[in-house]
Every structure is written in C-alpha cells, then in structure tokens.
mmCIF file of C-alpha atoms and ligand atoms in Angstrom:
data_model
loop_
_atom_site.group_PDB
_atom_site.id
_atom_site.type_symbol
_atom_site.label_atom_id
_atom_site.label_comp_id
_atom_site.label_asym_id
_atom_site.label_seq_id
_atom_site.Cartn_x
_atom_site.Cartn_y
_atom_site.Cartn_z
ATOM 1 C CA MET E 1 24.368 -6.282 26.565
ATOM 2 C CA SER E 2 24.381 -7.545 30.046
ATOM 3 C CA ASP E 3 25.335 -11.225 29.979
ATOM 4 C CA LEU E 4 22.529 -11.908 32.811
ATOM 5 C CA GLY E 5 20.194 -10.089 30.789
ATOM 6 C CA PHE E 6 21.342 -12.516 27.811
ATOM 7 C CA GLU E 7 21.912 -15.759 29.966
ATOM 8 C CA LYS E 8 18.287 -15.219 31.485
ATOM 9 C CA ALA E 9 16.945 -15.132 28.235
ATOM 10 C CA ALA E 10 18.132 -18.000 26.923
ATOM 11 C CA LYS E 11 17.562 -19.727 30.106
ATOM 12 C CA ALA E 12 13.594 -18.110 29.535
ATOM 13 C CA LEU E 13 13.202 -20.827 25.726
ATOM 14 C CA ALA E 14 15.461 -23.185 26.560
ATOM 15 C CA HIS E 15 12.234 -23.962 29.232
ATOM 16 C CA ALA E 16 9.736 -22.051 27.194
ATOM 17 C CA ARG E 17 7.271 -24.669 25.107
ATOM 18 C CA ARG E 18 5.493 -22.493 23.482
ATOM 19 C CA VAL E 19 6.974 -19.208 21.541
ATOM 20 C CA ALA E 20 5.764 -16.777 19.757
ATOM 21 C CA VAL E 21 8.072 -13.331 18.159
ATOM 22 C CA PHE E 22 6.424 -9.999 17.531
ATOM 23 C CA SER E 23 8.560 -8.699 15.141
ATOM 24 C CA GLY E 24 9.134 -4.809 12.971
ATOM 25 C CA ALA E 25 10.798 -3.224 10.820
ATOM 26 C CA GLY E 26 14.266 -3.039 11.762
ATOM 27 C CA ILE E 27 14.621 -6.953 11.660
ATOM 28 C CA SER E 28 14.909 -6.464 7.931
ATOM 29 C CA ALA E 29 17.700 -3.363 8.322
ATOM 30 C CA GLU E 30 20.121 -5.766 8.246
ATOM 31 C CA SER E 31 19.163 -6.901 4.545
ATOM 32 C CA GLY E 32 19.393 -2.589 3.446
ATOM 33 C CA ILE E 33 16.048 -2.233 4.002
ATOM 34 C CA PRO E 34 14.952 1.248 5.317
ATOM 35 C CA THR E 35 13.223 1.745 8.542
ATOM 36 C CA PHE E 36 10.321 3.949 9.325
ATOM 37 C CA ARG E 37 10.923 6.117 12.243
ATOM 38 C CA SER E 38 14.991 5.553 12.359
ATOM 39 C CA ALA E 39 17.217 7.991 11.450
ATOM 40 C CA GLY E 40 17.022 7.733 7.384
ATOM 41 C CA GLY E 41 14.466 6.388 8.006
ATOM 42 C CA LEU E 42 11.211 6.049 5.333
ATOM 43 C CA TRP E 43 9.279 8.894 7.538
ATOM 44 C CA GLU E 44 12.233 11.369 7.093
ATOM 45 C CA ASN E 45 12.229 11.627 3.504
ATOM 46 C CA PHE E 46 7.846 10.768 2.236
ATOM 47 C CA GLN E 47 5.050 12.638 3.984
ATOM 48 C CA LEU E 48 3.309 9.288 5.521
ATOM 49 C CA GLU E 49 -0.623 10.662 5.531
ATOM 50 C CA ASP E 50 0.697 10.825 1.160
ATOM 51 C CA VAL E 51 1.705 7.801 0.871
ATOM 52 C CA ALA E 52 0.208 5.831 3.744
ATOM 53 C CA THR E 53 -3.184 6.380 3.723
ATOM 54 C CA PRO E 54 -6.224 5.971 1.859
ATOM 55 C CA GLU E 55 -6.662 9.680 1.354
ATOM 56 C CA GLY E 56 -3.370 9.399 -0.259
ATOM 57 C CA PHE E 57 -4.387 7.432 -2.248
ATOM 58 C CA HIS E 58 -7.018 8.781 -3.402
ATOM 59 C CA ARG E 59 -4.852 12.072 -4.008
ATOM 60 C CA ASN E 60 -2.015 10.402 -6.124
ATOM 61 C CA PRO E 61 -2.394 6.768 -6.767
ATOM 62 C CA ALA E 62 0.712 7.414 -9.397
ATOM 63 C CA LEU E 63 3.307 9.156 -6.659
ATOM 64 C CA VAL E 64 2.132 5.909 -3.805
ATOM 65 C CA TRP E 65 2.666 3.802 -6.294
ATOM 66 C CA GLU E 66 6.341 5.314 -7.322
ATOM 67 C CA PHE E 67 6.506 4.387 -4.175
ATOM 68 C CA TYR E 68 5.311 0.938 -3.414
ATOM 69 C CA GLU E 69 7.564 -0.218 -6.345
ATOM 70 C CA ALA E 70 10.742 1.691 -5.052
ATOM 71 C CA ARG E 71 10.553 -0.413 -1.856
ATOM 72 C CA ARG E 72 9.729 -3.552 -3.510
ATOM 73 C CA LYS E 73 12.014 -3.482 -5.947
ATOM 74 C CA ALA E 74 14.417 -2.991 -2.829
ATOM 75 C CA VAL E 75 12.893 -6.065 -1.441
ATOM 76 C CA HIS E 76 13.379 -8.351 -4.440
ATOM 77 C CA HIS E 77 17.588 -7.295 -4.827
ATOM 78 C CA ALA E 78 17.660 -8.127 -1.008
ATOM 79 C CA SER E 79 17.266 -11.228 1.005
ATOM 80 C CA PRO E 80 17.008 -12.528 4.254
ATOM 81 C CA ASN E 81 19.907 -11.994 7.521
ATOM 82 C CA PRO E 82 21.468 -14.282 10.194
ATOM 83 C CA GLY E 83 17.991 -12.877 12.273
ATOM 84 C CA HIS E 84 15.501 -14.257 9.697
ATOM 85 C CA PHE E 85 16.968 -17.482 9.419
ATOM 86 C CA ALA E 86 17.843 -18.129 13.221
ATOM 87 C CA ILE E 87 13.154 -17.101 14.021
ATOM 88 C CA ALA E 88 13.044 -19.834 11.334
ATOM 89 C CA ARG E 89 15.592 -22.256 13.242
ATOM 90 C CA MET E 90 13.078 -21.399 15.971
ATOM 91 C CA ALA E 91 9.592 -23.250 13.829
ATOM 92 C CA GLY E 92 12.151 -27.154 14.904
ATOM 93 C CA LEU E 93 13.322 -25.565 18.322
ATOM 94 C CA PHE E 94 9.819 -25.861 20.053
ATOM 95 C CA GLU E 95 6.002 -27.545 20.775
ATOM 96 C CA GLU E 96 4.890 -24.197 18.895
ATOM 97 C CA MET E 97 6.288 -21.333 17.110
ATOM 98 C CA THR E 98 4.231 -18.207 15.638
ATOM 99 C CA THR E 99 6.311 -15.538 14.110
ATOM 100 C CA ILE E 100 3.721 -12.570 13.892
ATOM 101 C CA THR E 101 4.991 -8.977 11.674
ATOM 102 C CA GLN E 102 4.725 -5.775 10.893
ATOM 103 C CA ASN E 103 7.180 -6.163 7.646
ATOM 104 C CA VAL E 104 5.350 -5.830 4.695
ATOM 105 C CA ASP E 105 8.292 -7.615 2.986
ATOM 106 C CA GLY E 106 8.271 -11.565 2.527
ATOM 107 C CA LEU E 107 11.111 -11.954 4.248
ATOM 108 C CA HIS E 108 10.877 -13.953 7.027
ATOM 109 C CA GLN E 109 9.162 -16.478 4.054
ATOM 110 C CA ARG E 110 11.785 -15.973 2.228
ATOM 111 C CA ALA E 111 14.401 -17.934 5.234
ATOM 112 C CA GLY E 112 11.642 -20.264 5.546
ATOM 113 C CA SER E 113 9.885 -19.450 8.395
ATOM 114 C CA PRO E 114 5.513 -20.867 8.226
ATOM 115 C CA ALA E 115 3.050 -19.746 8.164
ATOM 116 C CA VAL E 116 3.805 -16.161 8.608
ATOM 117 C CA LEU E 117 0.868 -14.083 10.676
ATOM 118 C CA GLU E 118 1.526 -9.654 8.458
ATOM 119 C CA LEU E 119 -0.614 -7.966 10.137
ATOM 120 C CA HIS E 120 0.185 -5.000 7.946
ATOM 121 C CA GLY E 121 -0.051 -7.039 4.360
ATOM 122 C CA SER E 122 2.834 -7.732 1.947
ATOM 123 C CA LEU E 123 4.562 -6.212 -0.774
ATOM 124 C CA TRP E 124 3.400 -9.051 -2.185
ATOM 125 C CA SER E 125 -0.128 -8.686 -3.014
ATOM 126 C CA ALA E 126 -2.085 -6.001 -4.625
ATOM 127 C CA ARG E 127 -6.645 -5.268 -4.926
ATOM 128 C CA CYS E 128 -8.719 -3.587 -5.852
ATOM 129 C CA ALA E 129 -9.486 -0.512 -5.478
ATOM 130 C CA GLN E 130 -13.039 0.002 -5.846
ATOM 131 C CA ASP E 131 -13.326 -3.620 -4.319
ATOM 132 C CA CYS E 132 -14.555 -5.549 -7.262
ATOM 133 C CA GLY E 133 -13.215 -8.331 -4.932
ATOM 134 C CA ALA E 134 -9.987 -8.999 -7.288
ATOM 135 C CA VAL E 135 -7.898 -9.539 -5.290
ATOM 136 C CA VAL E 136 -3.375 -10.185 -7.001
ATOM 137 C CA ASP E 137 -1.108 -13.052 -4.708
ATOM 138 C CA PRO E 138 1.084 -12.875 -5.550
ATOM 139 C CA PHE E 139 1.668 -9.747 -7.350
ATOM 140 C CA PRO E 140 4.851 -10.051 -9.176
ATOM 141 C CA PHE E 141 7.387 -7.457 -9.232
ATOM 142 C CA PRO E 142 7.695 -5.663 -11.701
ATOM 143 C CA ALA E 143 4.291 -4.223 -12.375
ATOM 144 C CA ALA E 144 2.650 -3.634 -15.761
ATOM 145 C CA SER E 145 1.737 -0.031 -15.127
ATOM 146 C CA CYS E 146 2.515 2.270 -12.576
ATOM 147 C CA PRO E 147 -0.560 3.049 -11.159
ATOM 148 C CA PRO E 148 -1.351 -0.481 -12.282
ATOM 149 C CA ARG E 149 -5.095 -1.499 -12.791
ATOM 150 C CA CYS E 150 -7.691 -3.882 -12.357
ATOM 151 C CA LYS E 151 -9.092 -6.460 -14.495
ATOM 152 C CA CYS E 152 -12.180 -4.500 -13.936
ATOM 153 C CA GLY E 153 -10.261 -1.353 -15.255
ATOM 154 C CA ALA E 154 -10.444 0.203 -11.696
ATOM 155 C CA LEU E 155 -7.396 1.005 -9.842
ATOM 156 C CA LEU E 156 -5.599 -1.410 -8.101
ATOM 157 C CA ARG E 157 -4.048 -1.260 -4.519
ATOM 158 C CA PRO E 158 -0.944 -2.258 -2.922
ATOM 159 C CA GLY E 159 -2.153 -5.188 -0.634
ATOM 160 C CA VAL E 160 -0.872 -3.290 2.150
ATOM 161 C CA VAL E 161 -3.196 -1.585 6.007
ATOM 162 C CA TRP E 162 -2.784 1.875 5.599
ATOM 163 C CA PHE E 163 -3.147 4.581 8.860
ATOM 164 C CA GLY E 164 -6.414 4.195 9.563
ATOM 165 C CA GLU E 165 -7.948 1.087 8.483
ATOM 166 C CA MET E 166 -8.743 -2.265 10.422
ATOM 167 C CA LEU E 167 -5.460 -4.590 10.529
ATOM 168 C CA PRO E 168 -6.958 -8.586 8.277
ATOM 169 C CA GLU E 169 -9.682 -9.517 10.656
ATOM 170 C CA ARG E 170 -8.027 -13.349 11.753
ATOM 171 C CA ILE E 171 -4.781 -12.946 11.449
ATOM 172 C CA TRP E 172 -5.013 -10.240 14.281
ATOM 173 C CA HIS E 173 -6.717 -12.889 15.838
ATOM 174 C CA ASP E 174 -4.177 -15.765 15.078
ATOM 175 C CA ALA E 175 -2.305 -13.478 16.618
ATOM 176 C CA MET E 176 -3.602 -11.548 19.439
ATOM 177 C CA ASN E 177 -3.728 -15.878 20.675
ATOM 178 C CA ALA E 178 -0.914 -17.382 19.811
ATOM 179 C CA SER E 179 1.114 -14.369 21.908
ATOM 180 C CA ALA E 180 -1.308 -14.504 24.680
ATOM 181 C CA GLN E 181 -0.986 -19.290 24.795
ATOM 182 C CA SER E 182 3.465 -18.701 24.525
ATOM 183 C CA ASP E 183 5.324 -18.659 27.395
ATOM 184 C CA VAL E 184 7.890 -16.943 25.695
ATOM 185 C CA VAL E 185 7.723 -13.792 23.356
ATOM 186 C CA LEU E 186 10.843 -12.150 21.290
ATOM 187 C CA VAL E 187 9.650 -8.780 20.266
ATOM 188 C CA VAL E 188 12.436 -8.087 17.550
ATOM 189 C CA GLY E 189 12.996 -4.540 15.826
ATOM 190 C CA THR E 190 9.931 -2.565 16.235
ATOM 191 C CA SER E 191 10.286 1.305 17.823
ATOM 192 C CA GLY E 192 6.168 0.171 19.619
ATOM 193 C CA ALA E 193 4.742 3.512 18.600
ATOM 194 C CA VAL E 194 2.106 2.146 16.053
ATOM 195 C CA TRP E 195 -1.081 0.830 17.994
ATOM 196 C CA PRO E 196 -2.588 -1.660 17.278
ATOM 197 C CA ALA E 197 -0.059 -3.796 17.068
ATOM 198 C CA ALA E 198 1.968 -2.830 20.076
ATOM 199 C CA GLY E 199 -0.788 -3.753 21.612
ATOM 200 C CA ILE E 200 0.135 -7.610 21.377
ATOM 201 C CA PRO E 201 3.017 -8.484 24.010
ATOM 202 C CA ILE E 202 1.138 -5.740 26.933
ATOM 203 C CA ALA E 203 -0.889 -8.407 25.811
ATOM 204 C CA ALA E 204 0.676 -11.949 25.790
ATOM 205 C CA ARG E 205 2.332 -10.301 29.293
ATOM 206 C CA ARG E 206 -0.841 -9.849 31.326
ATOM 207 C CA GLU E 207 -1.056 -13.233 30.466
ATOM 208 C CA GLY E 208 1.512 -14.871 31.494
ATOM 209 C CA ALA E 209 4.285 -14.727 28.936
ATOM 210 C CA PHE E 210 7.320 -13.279 30.055
ATOM 211 C CA VAL E 211 8.259 -11.461 27.081
ATOM 212 C CA ILE E 212 12.096 -10.616 25.567
ATOM 213 C CA GLU E 213 12.971 -7.087 23.492
ATOM 214 C CA VAL E 214 15.818 -7.159 20.827
ATOM 215 C CA ASN E 215 16.761 -3.925 19.447
ATOM 216 C CA PRO E 216 19.798 -2.370 19.443
ATOM 217 C CA GLU E 217 17.231 1.295 21.351
ATOM 218 C CA GLU E 218 14.976 2.173 23.767
ATOM 219 C CA SER E 219 11.379 2.031 22.475
ATOM 220 C CA GLU E 220 8.142 2.606 23.027
ATOM 221 C CA LEU E 221 7.403 -0.719 24.815
ATOM 222 C CA THR E 222 10.326 -1.480 26.406
ATOM 223 C CA SER E 223 8.801 0.072 30.828
ATOM 224 C CA ASN E 224 6.094 -2.447 29.718
ATOM 225 C CA LEU E 225 8.665 -5.076 29.431
ATOM 226 C CA ASP E 226 10.187 -7.943 31.185
ATOM 227 C CA LEU E 227 13.916 -7.342 29.163
ATOM 228 C CA SER E 228 15.737 -5.776 27.048
ATOM 229 C CA LEU E 229 18.905 -7.349 25.505
ATOM 230 C CA ARG E 230 20.210 -4.562 23.835
ATOM 231 C CA GLY E 231 21.987 -5.158 19.989
ATOM 232 C CA LEU E 232 21.346 -6.304 16.494
ATOM 233 C CA SER E 233 19.092 -8.959 15.350
ATOM 234 C CA GLY E 234 21.364 -9.870 12.571
ATOM 235 C CA GLU E 235 23.613 -10.607 15.829
ATOM 236 C CA ILE E 236 21.650 -11.135 18.768
ATOM 237 C CA LEU E 237 19.090 -14.013 17.775
ATOM 238 C CA PRO E 238 21.550 -16.516 16.505
ATOM 239 C CA ARG E 239 23.254 -16.864 19.765
ATOM 240 C CA LEU E 240 20.463 -16.598 22.283
ATOM 241 C CA LEU E 241 18.904 -19.836 20.109
ATOM 242 C CA ASP E 242 22.371 -21.541 19.523
ATOM 243 C CA ALA E 243 22.815 -20.525 24.147
ATOM 244 C CA ALA E 244 18.436 -22.121 24.298
ATOM 245 C CA THR E 245 20.189 -25.169 22.965
ATOM 246 C CA GLU E 246 22.656 -26.066 24.172
ATOM 247 C CA LEU E 247 20.683 -25.207 27.827
ATOM 248 C CA ARG E 248 18.349 -27.841 26.813
ATOM 249 C CA ALA E 249 20.020 -30.249 25.877
ATOM 250 C CA LEU E 250 21.497 -30.385 29.611
ATOM 251 C CA ARG E 251 18.618 -30.904 30.242
ATOM 252 C CA PRO E 252 16.931 -33.924 32.939
ATOM 253 C CA ALA E 253 15.385 -36.445 29.931
ATOM 254 C CA THR E 254 11.743 -35.757 32.494
ATOM 255 C CA GLU E 255 12.002 -32.102 32.064
ATOM 256 C CA LYS E 256 11.956 -33.195 28.985
ATOM 257 C CA ARG E 257 9.984 -34.405 28.179
ATOM 258 C CA GLY E 258 7.785 -31.831 30.759
HETATM 259 C C1 BJW K 1 16.627 -2.977 15.114
HETATM 260 C C2 BJW K 1 17.314 -2.811 13.531
HETATM 261 C C3 BJW K 1 18.437 -3.729 13.852
HETATM 262 C C4 BJW K 1 16.781 -1.252 13.643
HETATM 263 N N1 BJW K 1 18.012 -5.098 15.030
HETATM 264 N N2 BJW K 1 16.183 -3.637 16.019
HETATM 265 C C5 BJW K 1 -4.066 4.361 19.700
HETATM 266 C C6 BJW K 1 -2.992 5.052 20.691
HETATM 267 C C7 BJW K 1 -3.176 5.750 19.535
HETATM 268 C C8 BJW K 1 -2.421 6.314 17.685
HETATM 269 C C9 BJW K 1 -3.694 4.456 17.465
HETATM 270 C C10 BJW K 1 -4.429 3.727 18.030
HETATM 271 N N3 BJW K 1 -4.954 2.731 17.210
HETATM 272 C C11 BJW K 1 -5.076 3.307 16.331
HETATM 273 C C12 BJW K 1 -3.762 4.190 16.131
HETATM 274 C C13 BJW K 1 -3.936 5.027 14.535
HETATM 275 C C14 BJW K 1 -2.645 3.849 13.950
HETATM 276 C C15 BJW K 1 -1.205 4.767 14.724
HETATM 277 O O1 BJW K 1 -1.080 3.547 15.743
HETATM 278 N N4 BJW K 1 -1.233 6.102 15.071
HETATM 279 C C16 BJW K 1 0.131 5.490 15.921
HETATM 280 C C17 BJW K 1 1.709 6.304 14.258
HETATM 281 C C18 BJW K 1 -0.219 7.309 16.440
HETATM 282 N N5 BJW K 1 -3.036 2.453 13.874
HETATM 283 C C19 BJW K 1 -3.829 2.994 13.007
HETATM 284 O O2 BJW K 1 -4.068 3.279 12.263
HETATM 285 C C20 BJW K 1 -4.038 1.453 12.408
HETATM 286 N N6 BJW K 1 -5.316 1.010 12.186
HETATM 287 C C21 BJW K 1 -6.995 0.849 13.359
HETATM 288 O O3 BJW K 1 -5.969 1.137 14.216
HETATM 289 O O4 BJW K 1 -7.823 0.589 12.801
HETATM 290 C C22 BJW K 1 -8.532 1.212 14.084
HETATM 291 C C23 BJW K 1 -8.947 2.184 12.976
HETATM 292 C C24 BJW K 1 -9.942 2.157 12.151
HETATM 293 C C25 BJW K 1 -10.605 3.839 12.059
HETATM 294 C C26 BJW K 1 -10.734 4.290 12.527
HETATM 295 C C27 BJW K 1 -10.099 4.418 13.988
HETATM 296 C C28 BJW K 1 -9.579 2.739 14.393
HETATM 297 C C29 BJW K 1 -3.579 0.516 11.583
HETATM 298 C C30 BJW K 1 -1.963 0.838 11.409
HETATM 299 C C31 BJW K 1 -1.581 0.282 9.505
HETATM 300 C C32 BJW K 1 0.889 0.795 10.185
HETATM 301 N N7 BJW K 1 0.717 0.630 8.891
HETATM 302 C C33 BJW K 1 1.854 0.664 8.769
HETATM 303 C C34 BJW K 1 2.284 0.927 6.888
HETATM 304 C C35 BJW K 1 2.291 -0.751 6.337
HETATM 305 C C36 BJW K 1 2.553 -0.653 5.249
HETATM 306 C C37 BJW K 1 4.065 0.109 4.419
HETATM 307 O O5 BJW K 1 4.452 -0.648 4.890
HETATM 308 O O6 BJW K 1 3.878 1.029 3.638
HETATM 309 O O7 BJW K 1 2.916 -0.253 9.400
HETATM 310 S S1 BJW K 1 2.782 2.401 9.806
HETATM 311 C C38 BJW K 1 4.454 1.535 9.680
HETATM 312 O O8 BJW K 1 5.185 0.825 10.648
HETATM 313 C C39 BJW K 1 4.439 0.025 8.994
HETATM 314 C C40 BJW K 1 4.997 -0.608 9.968
HETATM 315 O O9 BJW K 1 4.885 -2.234 10.136
HETATM 316 C C41 BJW K 1 4.594 -0.345 11.439
HETATM 317 C C42 BJW K 1 6.056 -0.130 12.738
HETATM 318 O O10 BJW K 1 6.660 0.482 12.702
HETATM 319 P P1 BJW K 1 8.031 -0.410 12.976
HETATM 320 O O11 BJW K 1 8.314 -2.054 12.467
HETATM 321 O O12 BJW K 1 7.881 -0.540 14.380
HETATM 322 O O13 BJW K 1 9.792 -0.029 12.775
HETATM 323 P P2 BJW K 1 9.683 1.389 12.960
HETATM 324 O O14 BJW K 1 11.020 1.847 12.427
HETATM 325 O O15 BJW K 1 9.287 1.789 14.245
HETATM 326 O O16 BJW K 1 10.913 1.321 14.390
HETATM 327 C C43 BJW K 1 12.066 0.145 14.113
HETATM 328 C C44 BJW K 1 12.553 -0.402 15.043
HETATM 329 O O17 BJW K 1 13.327 -0.890 14.490
HETATM 330 C C45 BJW K 1 13.381 1.323 15.890
HETATM 331 O O18 BJW K 1 12.498 0.638 17.468
HETATM 332 C C46 BJW K 1 15.104 0.924 15.436
HETATM 333 O O19 BJW K 1 15.188 0.736 17.037
HETATM 334 C C47 BJW K 1 14.925 -0.717 15.805
HETATM 335 N N8 BJW K 1 16.480 -1.415 14.935
HETATM 336 N N9 BJW K 1 18.040 -1.561 12.655
HETATM 337 C C48 BJW K 1 16.807 -4.974 15.588
HETATM 338 N N10 BJW K 1 19.725 -4.585 13.203
HETATM 339 ZN ZN1 ZN K 2 -11.442 -4.167 -9.575
#
C-alpha cells in the first residue's frame, strides 16, 4: 500500500461529515468466514445454482438448509474482527455514518454497528417458503429440524436474497440515498461481481462521493473508484481510523464547526 494513498484516504475521512461503508464477504474473512469467489471460497465447493437460487431450493430444500446450517454454525462460533470493530467505532466520528453490507452474517451488528442495511438479508432470519406471511426473526441456531417447517405446515426458507430475487426495496432505497449523500464511501472486501449491489459505490461516486476501496486484490470495481488501499481490512481500517481521528484533532476549531 502506498503511503501517499493511505494519507490521502485519512485526509478525506478527516474532512468528511457523512460517510458510508459498503462491505462484502472479505471483511469477515479474518473472522474465519469463507468468502464466495476467492481461492477456497464457497463457490469452489458448491454449485451456486443448487444452493443460492429459488429453483435450487425447490429441487432440494434439505441440501440448501444443510448449506445454510453449516454457515450459521461457522458464524455462531466466530467473532467480529478488528475491521468490524473499526467500522463500529466510525459511528461516533461522523455526523452521519451508514453501514451497508452484502453480508448475511450479522458480524457488523455484533461488533456494535447500529442500523446496518443488509442488502442480501440475514442468516438469522427465515420466512415461509409458501408466502403465508410468517417471518421468524431471529431464527435461532440450530434449527429445530432440517429442513425446518413453518407454523402453517409449509417449509421455511432462509431469509437471504438469492440470485434472480429482488433486493428488499426499503433497504435498497435507504442504501442508495445514504451512499449518494456521503462525502466518503469505503468499499471493503467485495469483488463487486454481484449486481445491483455493485452499483452502489458507482452511483455514489457519480454524485460526488470520494470512494476508497480496501481489498488485498483488485476488484471489478477498482477502475471505477478514486483510491485503492491494498491489504487486509482488519489491518488497514483500524490504522486508517486512527490516522483520520488524529488529523481531525489537529484541525482548527472553526473548520471543525464546519
Ligand atoms: C478481503 C479480505 C480481507 C478477502 N480484507 N478484503 C447486471 C449485470 C449482470 C448480472 C446481473 C445484473 N443485475 C442482476 C444480475 C443478476 C445477478 C448477478 O449479479 N449476477 C452476477 C454474478 C453476474 N443478480 C441478482 O440476481 C440479484 N437480484 C436481482 O438482480 O434482482 C432483479 C431481478 C430479478 C429477477 C429477474 C431479473 C432481475 C440478487 C443477487 C443476490 C446475491 N446473493 C448472494 C447470496 C446471499 C445469501 C448467502 O450469503 O448465501 O450474495 S451471492 C454472494 O455474492 C452473496 C454476496 O453478498 C455477494 C457478493 O459477494 P462479495 O461479498 O463481493 O464476496 P466475494 O467472495 O465475491 O469477494 C470477496 C472479496 O473480499 C474479494 O475481492 C477478496 O479479494 C476480498 N478479501 N479477504 C479485505 N481480509
Ligand atoms: Zn407458512
């Protein structure tokens, strides 16, 4: 990571009033939770058509629930890492701070981030697969049976967003608004391969946000962003926050009142 890029990012954050974080599976990698598309990721070992589409669930609900129960177990035994904690700490630093995540693991919330916008749902909720309207939230681990049943007798399904499904409308709307109104958007640990979520930082930049990526690898978003910090989010984010906080303390009082 270049020192120049890091300083530029810290300065941008020190001057920001409104900040949004847009996170993906990479932020939880240092908690031991596998990503989807990196080497050894979930899509190397499972066919996404089988476990992450409504059609796959219809064909074999038991297989889909086994996949999700195993992931719920892994997250149940995991803890948030310094990257999640740094983001939680940001809530106290800026006038407005929004955490938008594609993750379904709930680790941002467990680190203390308030009001997280979960674009792809949550491992900790379930709903009726036959649309009787029942929502089970929180859906405790472990499930009582596999596959679990709704009180109406139909199957329950995981409360996540699969390929070919719409994102939750209110959350999508709030995420687009918050990011478009931000001075700085931090894009952390995502390949940017999945749409429409990947459009969030791109739209924010078009609206004037300074968009900074934190990722050890180049992503599909890199060329559309302002700055990339190469490294692990659990290492970069705490340092970045400390540097921004220090710079902010040095600003004259008149500037701070903005
Ligand atoms: C680190 C690190 C460390 C590692 N520190 N970084 C437009 C164009 C093309 C296709 C489409 C389009 N619009 C819609 C589509 C179709 C589809 C799609 O996007 N397909 C593409 C894959 C081609 N999208 C949809 O179907 C969406 N719905 C939709 O569009 O509805 C409208 C519609 C409906 C009907 C008909 C037509 C339109 C829904 C998408 C739902 C995605 N769901 C999943 C599963 C959720 C549940 C679950 O978890 O099981 O969401 S897929 C999976 O990918 C999951 C993730 O949230 C998502 C994104 O992955 P993410 O987070 O980026 O992870 P990775 O693994 O890809 O990347 C990890 C990154 O971390 C890497 O870059 C590493 O380098 C980095 N990293 N360690 C920092 N320590
Ligand atoms: Zn039901």
